[in-house]
């Protein structure tokens, strides 16, 4: 991994800098005291999971000659406070392009469990996964 720098800018805002990828800003929602002008760190957990699953899915799809260009995923997350404050659930709803045969779908859907981010997250997180095929 290339070195990444994280700067605290004040007012609950953090800037992440990677020389080759640019900057990413994190903030907190208003109800947590932030300005709600950027992703919260826990929002990024869901976003990073979705991105990792999509990349893993494409890696698997290419091996089978399946084109998933045009796919998208809608991400949401819910927090929980007990027994500790943490991400309680992450919902991923995939919208897949046309032309994917029924027999190919299970292989693509297995990308969720093959994603290294998914495998690195707490087993306490509940996952709500839905696939929609055109």
GROMACS .gro file of N, CA and C in nm, residues 9-110:
model
  306
    9UNK      N    1  -0.847   1.848   1.011
    9UNK     CA    2  -0.860   1.988   0.972
    9UNK      C    3  -0.936   2.072   1.074
   10UNK      N    4  -0.989   2.010   1.177
   10UNK     CA    5  -1.068   2.080   1.276
   10UNK      C    6  -1.216   2.065   1.245
   11UNK      N    7  -1.298   2.098   1.340
   11UNK     CA    8  -1.444   2.093   1.325
   11UNK      C    9  -1.493   1.956   1.276
   12UNK      N   10  -1.432   1.849   1.330
   12UNK     CA   11  -1.472   1.711   1.301
   12UNK      C   12  -1.453   1.672   1.155
   13UNK      N   13  -1.359   1.737   1.088
   13UNK     CA   14  -1.334   1.709   0.946
   13UNK      C   15  -1.191   1.656   0.929
   14UNK      N   16  -1.180   1.550   0.846
   14UNK     CA   17  -1.052   1.486   0.819
   14UNK      C   18  -1.030   1.482   0.669
   15UNK      N   19  -0.907   1.506   0.626
   15UNK     CA   20  -0.870   1.496   0.485
   15UNK      C   21  -0.769   1.382   0.472
   16UNK      N   22  -0.798   1.294   0.378
   16UNK     CA   23  -0.709   1.182   0.349
   16UNK      C   24  -0.640   1.213   0.217
   17UNK      N   25  -0.508   1.198   0.214
   17UNK     CA   26  -0.433   1.232   0.093
   17UNK      C   27  -0.346   1.113   0.051
   18UNK      N   28  -0.362   1.078  -0.075
   18UNK     CA   29  -0.280   0.975  -0.139
   18UNK      C   30  -0.221   1.042  -0.262
   19UNK      N   31  -0.091   1.033  -0.279
   19UNK     CA   32  -0.025   1.104  -0.389
   19UNK      C   33  -0.081   1.069  -0.525
   20UNK      N   34  -0.116   0.943  -0.547
   20UNK     CA   35  -0.163   0.904  -0.681
   20UNK      C   36  -0.315   0.912  -0.695
   21UNK      N   37  -0.389   0.911  -0.585
   21UNK     CA   38  -0.535   0.908  -0.594
   21UNK      C   39  -0.603   1.039  -0.560
   22UNK      N   40  -0.533   1.130  -0.499
   22UNK     CA   41  -0.595   1.257  -0.463
   22UNK      C   42  -0.648   1.257  -0.321
   23UNK      N   43  -0.737   1.350  -0.294
   23UNK     CA   44  -0.789   1.371  -0.159
   23UNK      C   45  -0.929   1.315  -0.142
   24UNK      N   46  -0.957   1.278  -0.020
   24UNK     CA   47  -1.090   1.235   0.022
   24UNK      C   48  -1.116   1.306   0.154
   25UNK      N   49  -1.235   1.366   0.169
   25UNK     CA   50  -1.269   1.436   0.291
   25UNK      C   51  -1.375   1.357   0.365
   26UNK      N   52  -1.360   1.350   0.498
   26UNK     CA   53  -1.460   1.287   0.584
   26UNK      C   54  -1.512   1.389   0.683
   27UNK      N   55  -1.638   1.374   0.714
   27UNK     CA   56  -1.707   1.465   0.805
   27UNK      C   57  -1.807   1.382   0.883
   28UNK      N   58  -1.872   1.440   0.976
   28UNK     CA   59  -1.979   1.372   1.050
   28UNK      C   60  -2.114   1.433   1.014
   29UNK      N   61  -2.222   1.357   1.030
   29UNK     CA   62  -2.356   1.414   1.009
   29UNK      C   63  -2.384   1.525   1.112
   30UNK      N   64  -2.478   1.612   1.080
   30UNK     CA   65  -2.514   1.722   1.170
   30UNK      C   66  -2.553   1.672   1.309
   31UNK      N   67  -2.628   1.561   1.313
   31UNK     CA   68  -2.675   1.511   1.443
   31UNK      C   69  -2.561   1.462   1.532
   32UNK      N   70  -2.443   1.445   1.473
   32UNK     CA   71  -2.325   1.404   1.550
   32UNK      C   72  -2.230   1.522   1.572
   33UNK      N   73  -2.272   1.643   1.528
   33UNK     CA   74  -2.191   1.762   1.548
   33UNK      C   75  -2.109   1.805   1.428
   34UNK      N   76  -2.117   1.731   1.318
   34UNK     CA   77  -2.042   1.766   1.198
   34UNK      C   78  -2.120   1.862   1.110
   35UNK      N   79  -2.065   1.893   0.994
   35UNK     CA   80  -2.134   1.984   0.902
   35UNK      C   81  -2.207   1.907   0.792
   36UNK      N   82  -2.188   1.775   0.786
   36UNK     CA   83  -2.257   1.689   0.689
   36UNK      C   84  -2.225   1.730   0.546
   37UNK      N   85  -2.099   1.769   0.522
   37UNK     CA   86  -2.059   1.813   0.388
   37UNK      C   87  -1.973   1.710   0.315
   38UNK      N   88  -1.950   1.595   0.379
   38UNK     CA   89  -1.869   1.490   0.318
   38UNK      C   90  -1.914   1.356   0.376
   39UNK      N   91  -1.858   1.249   0.324
   39UNK     CA   92  -1.890   1.117   0.375
   39UNK      C   93  -1.845   1.103   0.520
   40UNK      N   94  -1.926   1.033   0.600
   40UNK     CA   95  -1.881   1.000   0.734
   40UNK      C   96  -1.793   0.876   0.724
   41UNK      N   97  -1.706   0.853   0.821
   41UNK     CA   98  -1.623   0.732   0.817
   41UNK      C   99  -1.708   0.604   0.808
   42UNK      N  100  -1.820   0.600   0.877
   42UNK     CA  101  -1.902   0.478   0.870
   42UNK      C  102  -1.977   0.467   0.738
   43UNK      N  103  -2.008   0.579   0.672
   43UNK     CA  104  -2.065   0.573   0.537
   43UNK      C  105  -1.963   0.508   0.443
   44UNK      N  106  -1.837   0.544   0.461
   44UNK     CA  107  -1.733   0.491   0.374
   44UNK      C  108  -1.713   0.341   0.392
   45UNK      N  109  -1.746   0.288   0.509
   45UNK     CA  110  -1.739   0.143   0.527
   45UNK      C  111  -1.830   0.075   0.424
   46UNK      N  112  -1.954   0.123   0.411
   46UNK     CA  113  -2.047   0.068   0.313
   46UNK      C  114  -2.002   0.092   0.170
   47UNK      N  115  -1.952   0.211   0.143
   47UNK     CA  116  -1.907   0.246   0.008
   47UNK      C  117  -1.787   0.160  -0.031
   48UNK      N  118  -1.694   0.143   0.060
   48UNK     CA  119  -1.575   0.062   0.031
   48UNK      C  120  -1.614  -0.084   0.011
   49UNK      N  121  -1.708  -0.133   0.091
   49UNK     CA  122  -1.756  -0.269   0.072
   49UNK      C  123  -1.818  -0.285  -0.066
   50UNK      N  124  -1.904  -0.193  -0.105
   50UNK     CA  125  -1.969  -0.201  -0.236
   50UNK      C  126  -1.867  -0.197  -0.349
   51UNK      N  127  -1.770  -0.108  -0.339
   51UNK     CA  128  -1.667  -0.100  -0.441
   51UNK      C  129  -1.584  -0.227  -0.449
   52UNK      N  130  -1.549  -0.283  -0.336
   52UNK     CA  131  -1.471  -0.406  -0.334
   52UNK      C  132  -1.550  -0.521  -0.395
   53UNK      N  133  -1.679  -0.531  -0.361
   53UNK     CA  134  -1.761  -0.638  -0.418
   53UNK      C  135  -1.771  -0.623  -0.569
   54UNK      N  136  -1.790  -0.500  -0.617
   54UNK     CA  137  -1.800  -0.479  -0.761
   54UNK      C  138  -1.670  -0.516  -0.832
   55UNK      N  139  -1.557  -0.480  -0.776
   55UNK     CA  140  -1.429  -0.514  -0.837
   55UNK      C  141  -1.407  -0.665  -0.833
   56UNK      N  142  -1.440  -0.726  -0.720
   56UNK     CA  143  -1.427  -0.872  -0.708
   56UNK      C  144  -1.521  -0.941  -0.808
   57UNK      N  145  -1.641  -0.889  -0.822
   57UNK     CA  146  -1.738  -0.946  -0.915
   57UNK      C  147  -1.686  -0.935  -1.058
   58UNK      N  148  -1.629  -0.821  -1.093
   58UNK     CA  149  -1.577  -0.804  -1.228
   58UNK      C  150  -1.459  -0.898  -1.252
   59UNK      N  151  -1.374  -0.915  -1.153
   59UNK     CA  152  -1.261  -1.007  -1.164
   59UNK      C  153  -1.312  -1.148  -1.194
   60UNK      N  154  -1.416  -1.190  -1.121
   60UNK     CA  155  -1.474  -1.323  -1.141
   60UNK      C  156  -1.546  -1.331  -1.276
   61UNK      N  157  -1.616  -1.225  -1.312
   61UNK     CA  158  -1.693  -1.223  -1.437
   61UNK      C  159  -1.602  -1.233  -1.559
   62UNK      N  160  -1.490  -1.163  -1.556
   62UNK     CA  161  -1.397  -1.165  -1.670
   62UNK      C  162  -1.347  -1.307  -1.697
   63UNK      N  163  -1.324  -1.383  -1.592
   63UNK     CA  164  -1.279  -1.523  -1.609
   63UNK      C  165  -1.381  -1.607  -1.683
   64UNK      N  166  -1.508  -1.571  -1.669
   64UNK     CA  167  -1.617  -1.648  -1.731
   64UNK      C  168  -1.670  -1.582  -1.858
   65UNK      N  169  -1.605  -1.474  -1.901
   65UNK     CA  170  -1.647  -1.405  -2.022
   65UNK      C  171  -1.776  -1.326  -2.006
   66UNK      N  172  -1.806  -1.282  -1.885
   66UNK     CA  173  -1.927  -1.206  -1.857
   66UNK      C  174  -1.890  -1.059  -1.846
   67UNK      N  175  -1.968  -0.974  -1.913
   67UNK     CA  176  -1.945  -0.830  -1.909
   67UNK      C  177  -2.045  -0.768  -1.811
   68UNK      N  178  -1.995  -0.707  -1.703
   68UNK     CA  179  -2.084  -0.644  -1.606
   68UNK      C  180  -2.077  -0.491  -1.611
   69UNK      N  181  -2.019  -0.437  -1.719
   69UNK     CA  182  -2.013  -0.291  -1.734
   69UNK      C  183  -2.155  -0.235  -1.729
   70UNK      N  184  -2.171  -0.127  -1.658
   70UNK     CA  185  -2.303  -0.067  -1.642
   70UNK      C  186  -2.372  -0.110  -1.514
   71UNK      N  187  -2.311  -0.202  -1.439
   71UNK     CA  188  -2.369  -0.241  -1.310
   71UNK      C  189  -2.361  -0.124  -1.213
   72UNK      N  190  -2.448  -0.125  -1.119
   72UNK     CA  191  -2.439  -0.026  -1.011
   72UNK      C  192  -2.493  -0.088  -0.884
   73UNK      N  193  -2.458  -0.029  -0.773
   73UNK     CA  194  -2.506  -0.077  -0.643
   73UNK      C  195  -2.545   0.044  -0.559
   74UNK      N  196  -2.660   0.033  -0.495
   74UNK     CA  197  -2.705   0.134  -0.399
   74UNK      C  198  -2.669   0.084  -0.260
   75UNK      N  199  -2.608   0.171  -0.182
   75UNK     CA  200  -2.556   0.134  -0.051
   75UNK      C  201  -2.626   0.216   0.057
   76UNK      N  202  -2.660   0.150   0.166
   76UNK     CA  203  -2.705   0.221   0.284
   76UNK      C  204  -2.655   0.145   0.406
   77UNK      N  205  -2.649   0.215   0.517
   77UNK     CA  206  -2.604   0.151   0.641
   77UNK      C  207  -2.685   0.205   0.756
   78UNK      N  208  -2.694   0.123   0.858
   78UNK     CA  209  -2.760   0.164   0.981
   78UNK      C  210  -2.664   0.143   1.095
   79UNK      N  211  -2.666   0.234   1.189
   79UNK     CA  212  -2.580   0.225   1.307
   79UNK      C  213  -2.657   0.158   1.421
   80UNK      N  214  -2.583   0.105   1.516
   80UNK     CA  215  -2.643   0.057   1.640
   80UNK      C  216  -2.559   0.108   1.755
   81UNK      N  217  -2.621   0.121   1.870
   81UNK     CA  218  -2.553   0.177   1.986
   81UNK      C  219  -2.518   0.073   2.093
   82UNK      N  220  -2.584  -0.042   2.088
   82UNK     CA  221  -2.563  -0.142   2.193
   82UNK      C  222  -2.525  -0.275   2.132
   83UNK      N  223  -2.432  -0.345   2.186
   83UNK     CA  224  -2.359  -0.316   2.310
   83UNK      C  225  -2.253  -0.208   2.295
   84UNK      N  226  -2.222  -0.169   2.171
   84UNK     CA  227  -2.128  -0.060   2.146
   84UNK      C  228  -2.170   0.011   2.019
   85UNK      N  229  -2.125   0.135   2.001
   85UNK     CA  230  -2.157   0.211   1.879
   85UNK      C  231  -2.078   0.153   1.764
   86UNK      N  232  -2.151   0.107   1.661
   86UNK     CA  233  -2.087   0.046   1.545
   86UNK      C  234  -2.186   0.039   1.430
   87UNK      N  235  -2.136   0.006   1.312
   87UNK     CA  236  -2.224  -0.020   1.199
   87UNK      C  237  -2.302  -0.147   1.233
   88UNK      N  238  -2.435  -0.138   1.231
   88UNK     CA  239  -2.518  -0.253   1.263
   88UNK      C  240  -2.555  -0.334   1.140
   89UNK      N  241  -2.583  -0.264   1.032
   89UNK     CA  242  -2.618  -0.335   0.908
   89UNK      C  243  -2.576  -0.253   0.787
   90UNK      N  244  -2.548  -0.326   0.680
   90UNK     CA  245  -2.516  -0.264   0.552
   90UNK      C  246  -2.605  -0.329   0.448
   91UNK      N  247  -2.672  -0.245   0.370
   91UNK     CA  248  -2.757  -0.294   0.261
   91UNK      C  249  -2.690  -0.262   0.129
   92UNK      N  250  -2.682  -0.364   0.043
   92UNK     CA  251  -2.628  -0.348  -0.091
   92UNK      C  252  -2.734  -0.398  -0.188
   93UNK      N  253  -2.782  -0.310  -0.274
   93UNK     CA  254  -2.878  -0.351  -0.377
   93UNK      C  255  -2.811  -0.331  -0.512
   94UNK      N  256  -2.787  -0.443  -0.580
   94UNK     CA  257  -2.718  -0.444  -0.708
   94UNK      C  258  -2.817  -0.438  -0.823
   95UNK      N  259  -2.782  -0.361  -0.923
   95UNK     CA  260  -2.861  -0.351  -1.046
   95UNK      C  261  -2.768  -0.392  -1.160
   96UNK      N  262  -2.795  -0.508  -1.214
   96UNK     CA  263  -2.705  -0.570  -1.311
   96UNK      C  264  -2.757  -0.546  -1.453
   97UNK      N  265  -2.666  -0.537  -1.550
   97UNK     CA  266  -2.707  -0.511  -1.689
   97UNK      C  267  -2.774  -0.634  -1.751
   98UNK      N  268  -2.837  -0.611  -1.863
   98UNK     CA  269  -2.901  -0.722  -1.934
   98UNK      C  270  -2.795  -0.813  -1.995
   99UNK      N  271  -2.837  -0.932  -2.029
   99UNK     CA  272  -2.748  -1.026  -2.095
   99UNK      C  273  -2.679  -1.123  -2.003
  100UNK      N  274  -2.703  -1.113  -1.874
  100UNK     CA  275  -2.643  -1.208  -1.780
  100UNK      C  276  -2.739  -1.325  -1.764
  101UNK      N  277  -2.693  -1.442  -1.805
  101UNK     CA  278  -2.779  -1.561  -1.802
  101UNK      C  279  -2.801  -1.607  -1.658
  102UNK      N  280  -2.914  -1.672  -1.640
  102UNK     CA  281  -2.951  -1.722  -1.507
  102UNK      C  282  -2.840  -1.811  -1.449
  103UNK      N  283  -2.782  -1.895  -1.530
  103UNK     CA  284  -2.678  -1.988  -1.485
  103UNK      C  285  -2.551  -1.915  -1.440
  104UNK      N  286  -2.530  -1.792  -1.482
  104UNK     CA  287  -2.409  -1.716  -1.448
  104UNK      C  288  -2.425  -1.636  -1.318
  105UNK      N  289  -2.546  -1.621  -1.274
  105UNK     CA  290  -2.574  -1.530  -1.162
  105UNK      C  291  -2.513  -1.574  -1.029
  106UNK      N  292  -2.519  -1.702  -0.999
  106UNK     CA  293  -2.466  -1.749  -0.871
  106UNK      C  294  -2.317  -1.718  -0.858
  107UNK      N  295  -2.244  -1.735  -0.967
  107UNK     CA  296  -2.100  -1.705  -0.964
  107UNK      C  297  -2.076  -1.558  -0.934
  108UNK      N  298  -2.156  -1.470  -0.994
  108UNK     CA  299  -2.140  -1.327  -0.969
  108UNK      C  300  -2.178  -1.292  -0.825
  109UNK      N  301  -2.285  -1.350  -0.778
  109UNK     CA  302  -2.333  -1.320  -0.643
  109UNK      C  303  -2.237  -1.371  -0.535
  110UNK      N  304  -2.158  -1.471  -0.568
  110UNK     CA  305  -2.061  -1.523  -0.470
  110UNK      C  306  -1.949  -1.423  -0.444
   0.00000   0.00000   0.00000
